[in-house]
PDB file of C-alpha atoms in Angstrom:
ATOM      1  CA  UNK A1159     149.788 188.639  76.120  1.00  0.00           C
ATOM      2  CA  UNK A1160     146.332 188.496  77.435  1.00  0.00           C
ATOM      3  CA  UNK A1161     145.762 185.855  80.107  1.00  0.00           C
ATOM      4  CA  UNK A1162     142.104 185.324  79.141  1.00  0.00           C
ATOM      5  CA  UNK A1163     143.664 184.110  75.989  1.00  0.00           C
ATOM      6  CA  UNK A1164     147.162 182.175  76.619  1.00  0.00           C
ATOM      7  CA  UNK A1165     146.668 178.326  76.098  1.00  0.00           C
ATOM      8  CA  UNK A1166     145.743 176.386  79.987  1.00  0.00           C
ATOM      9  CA  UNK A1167     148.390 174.775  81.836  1.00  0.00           C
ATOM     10  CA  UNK A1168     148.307 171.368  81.286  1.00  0.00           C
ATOM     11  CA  UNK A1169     148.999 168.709  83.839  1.00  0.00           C
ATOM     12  CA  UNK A1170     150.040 164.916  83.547  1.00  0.00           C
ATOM     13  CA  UNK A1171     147.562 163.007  83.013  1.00  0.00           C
ATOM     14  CA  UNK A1172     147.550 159.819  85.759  1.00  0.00           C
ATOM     15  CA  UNK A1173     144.507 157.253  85.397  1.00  0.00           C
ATOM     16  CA  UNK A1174     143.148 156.979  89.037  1.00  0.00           C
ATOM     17  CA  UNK A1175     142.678 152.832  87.632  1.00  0.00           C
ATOM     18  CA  UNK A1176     146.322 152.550  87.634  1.00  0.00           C
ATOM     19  CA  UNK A1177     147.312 154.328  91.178  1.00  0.00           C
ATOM     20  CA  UNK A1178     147.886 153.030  93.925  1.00  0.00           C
ATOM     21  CA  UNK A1179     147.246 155.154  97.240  1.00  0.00           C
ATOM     22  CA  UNK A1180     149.503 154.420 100.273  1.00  0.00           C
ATOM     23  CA  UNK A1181     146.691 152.571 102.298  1.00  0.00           C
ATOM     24  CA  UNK A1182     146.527 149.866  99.435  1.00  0.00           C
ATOM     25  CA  UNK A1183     150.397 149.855  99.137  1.00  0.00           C
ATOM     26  CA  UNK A1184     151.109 148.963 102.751  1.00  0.00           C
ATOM     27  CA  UNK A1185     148.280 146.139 102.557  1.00  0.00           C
ATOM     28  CA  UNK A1186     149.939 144.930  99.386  1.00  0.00           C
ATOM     29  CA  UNK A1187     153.620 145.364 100.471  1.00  0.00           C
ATOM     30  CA  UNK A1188     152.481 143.390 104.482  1.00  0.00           C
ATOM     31  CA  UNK A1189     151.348 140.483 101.493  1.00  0.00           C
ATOM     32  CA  UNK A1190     154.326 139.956 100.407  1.00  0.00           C
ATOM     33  CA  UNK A1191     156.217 137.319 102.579  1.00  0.00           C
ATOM     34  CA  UNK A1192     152.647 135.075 102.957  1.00  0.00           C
ATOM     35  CA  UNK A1193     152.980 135.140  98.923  1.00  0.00           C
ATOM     36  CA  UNK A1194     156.654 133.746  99.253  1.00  0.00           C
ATOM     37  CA  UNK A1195     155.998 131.231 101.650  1.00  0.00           C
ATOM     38  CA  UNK A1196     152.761 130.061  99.440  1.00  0.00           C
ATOM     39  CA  UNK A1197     155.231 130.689  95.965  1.00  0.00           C
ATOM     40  CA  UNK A1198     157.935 128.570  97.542  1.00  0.00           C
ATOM     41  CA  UNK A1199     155.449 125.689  98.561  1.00  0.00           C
ATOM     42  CA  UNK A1200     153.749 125.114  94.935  1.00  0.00           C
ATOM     43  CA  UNK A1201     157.399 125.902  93.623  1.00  0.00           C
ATOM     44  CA  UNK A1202     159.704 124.044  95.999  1.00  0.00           C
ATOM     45  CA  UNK A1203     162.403 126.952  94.733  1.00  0.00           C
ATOM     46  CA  UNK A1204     163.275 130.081  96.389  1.00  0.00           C
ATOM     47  CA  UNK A1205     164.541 131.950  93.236  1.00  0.00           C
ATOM     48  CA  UNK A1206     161.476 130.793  91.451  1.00  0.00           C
ATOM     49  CA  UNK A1207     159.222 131.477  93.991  1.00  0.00           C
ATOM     50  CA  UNK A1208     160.679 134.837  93.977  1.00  0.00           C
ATOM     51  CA  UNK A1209     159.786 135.099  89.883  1.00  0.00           C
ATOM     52  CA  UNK A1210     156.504 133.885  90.428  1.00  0.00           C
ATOM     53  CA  UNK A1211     155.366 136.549  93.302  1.00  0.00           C
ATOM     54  CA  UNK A1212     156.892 139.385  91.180  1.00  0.00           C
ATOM     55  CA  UNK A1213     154.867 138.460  88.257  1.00  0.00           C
ATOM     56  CA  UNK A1214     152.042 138.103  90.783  1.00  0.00           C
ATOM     57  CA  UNK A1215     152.806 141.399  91.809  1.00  0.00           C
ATOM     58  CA  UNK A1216     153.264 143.141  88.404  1.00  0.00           C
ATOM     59  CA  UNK A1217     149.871 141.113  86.787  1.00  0.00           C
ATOM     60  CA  UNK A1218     147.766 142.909  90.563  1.00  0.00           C
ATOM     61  CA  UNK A1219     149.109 145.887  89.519  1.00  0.00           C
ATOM     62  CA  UNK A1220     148.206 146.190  86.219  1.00  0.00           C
ATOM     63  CA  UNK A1221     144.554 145.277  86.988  1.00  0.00           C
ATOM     64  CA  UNK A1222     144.446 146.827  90.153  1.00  0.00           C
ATOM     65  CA  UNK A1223     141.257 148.850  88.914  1.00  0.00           C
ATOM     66  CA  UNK A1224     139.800 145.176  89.110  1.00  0.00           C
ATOM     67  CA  UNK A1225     139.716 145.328  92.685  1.00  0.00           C
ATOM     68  CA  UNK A1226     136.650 145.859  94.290  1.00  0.00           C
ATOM     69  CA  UNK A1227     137.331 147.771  97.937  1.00  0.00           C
ATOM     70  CA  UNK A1228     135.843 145.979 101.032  1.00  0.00           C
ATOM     71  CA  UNK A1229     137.057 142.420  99.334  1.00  0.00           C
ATOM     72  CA  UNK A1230     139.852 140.262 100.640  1.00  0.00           C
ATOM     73  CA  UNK A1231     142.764 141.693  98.744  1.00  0.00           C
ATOM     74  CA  UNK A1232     144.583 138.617 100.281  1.00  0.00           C
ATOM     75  CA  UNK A1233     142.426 135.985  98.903  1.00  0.00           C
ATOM     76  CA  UNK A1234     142.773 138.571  95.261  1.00  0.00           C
ATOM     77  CA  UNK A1235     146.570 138.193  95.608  1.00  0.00           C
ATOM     78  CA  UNK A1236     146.671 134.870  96.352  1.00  0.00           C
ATOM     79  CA  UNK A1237     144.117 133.680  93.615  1.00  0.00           C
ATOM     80  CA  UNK A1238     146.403 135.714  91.074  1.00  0.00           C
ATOM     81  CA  UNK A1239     149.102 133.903  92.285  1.00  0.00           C
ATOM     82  CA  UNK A1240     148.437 130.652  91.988  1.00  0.00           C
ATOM     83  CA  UNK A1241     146.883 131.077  88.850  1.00  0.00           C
ATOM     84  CA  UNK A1242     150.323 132.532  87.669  1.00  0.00           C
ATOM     85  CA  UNK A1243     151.427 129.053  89.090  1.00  0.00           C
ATOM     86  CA  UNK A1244     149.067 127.409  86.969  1.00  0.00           C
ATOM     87  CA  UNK A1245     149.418 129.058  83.737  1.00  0.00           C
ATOM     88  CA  UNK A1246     153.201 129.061  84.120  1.00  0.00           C
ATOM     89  CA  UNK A1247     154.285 125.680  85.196  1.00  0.00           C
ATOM     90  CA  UNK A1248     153.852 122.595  82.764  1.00  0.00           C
ATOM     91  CA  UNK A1249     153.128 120.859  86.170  1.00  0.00           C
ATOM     92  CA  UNK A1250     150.142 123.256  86.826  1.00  0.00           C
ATOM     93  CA  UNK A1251     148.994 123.075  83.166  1.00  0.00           C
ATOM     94  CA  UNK A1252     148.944 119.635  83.681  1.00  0.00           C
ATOM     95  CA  UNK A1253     146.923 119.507  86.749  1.00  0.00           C
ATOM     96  CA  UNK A1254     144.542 122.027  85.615  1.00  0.00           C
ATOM     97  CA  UNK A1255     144.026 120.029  82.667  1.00  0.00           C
ATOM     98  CA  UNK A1256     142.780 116.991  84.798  1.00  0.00           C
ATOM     99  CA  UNK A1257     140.684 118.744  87.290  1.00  0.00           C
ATOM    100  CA  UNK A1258     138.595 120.184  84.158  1.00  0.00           C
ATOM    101  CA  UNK A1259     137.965 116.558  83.178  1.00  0.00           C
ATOM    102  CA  UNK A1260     136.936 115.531  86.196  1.00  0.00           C
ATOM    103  CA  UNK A1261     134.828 117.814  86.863  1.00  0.00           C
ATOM    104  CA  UNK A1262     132.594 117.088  83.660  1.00  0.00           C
TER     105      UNK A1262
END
């Protein structure tokens, strides 16, 4: 067969919005145990402190792309984190609820 004409290797396609270089990883990874102790303080539970980081985790991951470099990806994690809180807990519903009626 000609080469000019067989069909182009194709490679797998990986979004660069959805990688995560090894720089970034380590950062992320060093965040870890100041997201436990911060999980285990709103949640006064170690095994649901550990649920809430890991959906913490998985929720920075998936919008990773949403993180602008030269930011605080500490103040990011945490912020996702206790918004997991929030939006998880009936507690944190609860208390969100009343903060937006004070406020207005």
């Amino acid at each position: 067969m000609n080469p000019d004409l067989s069909p182009p290797k194709l490679q797998p396609h990986t979004p660069k919005s959805t990688t995560v270089d090894e720089g970034l990883r380590a950062q992320i990874e060093a965040l870890i145990p100041p997201l436990r102790r911060y999980a285990r303080a709103l949640v006064r539970d170690s095994v649901a402190a550990d649920d809430l980081v890991q959906e913490c985790l998985a929720s920075a991951l998936s919008k990773i792309h949403l993180w602008q470099e030269g930011t605080d990806l500490r103040a990011w994690l945490f912020a996702i984190l206790h918004n997991q809180h929030v939006s998880l807990t009936p507690s944190g519903r609860a208390r969100a609820r009343a903060h937006r009626v004070t406020e207005t």
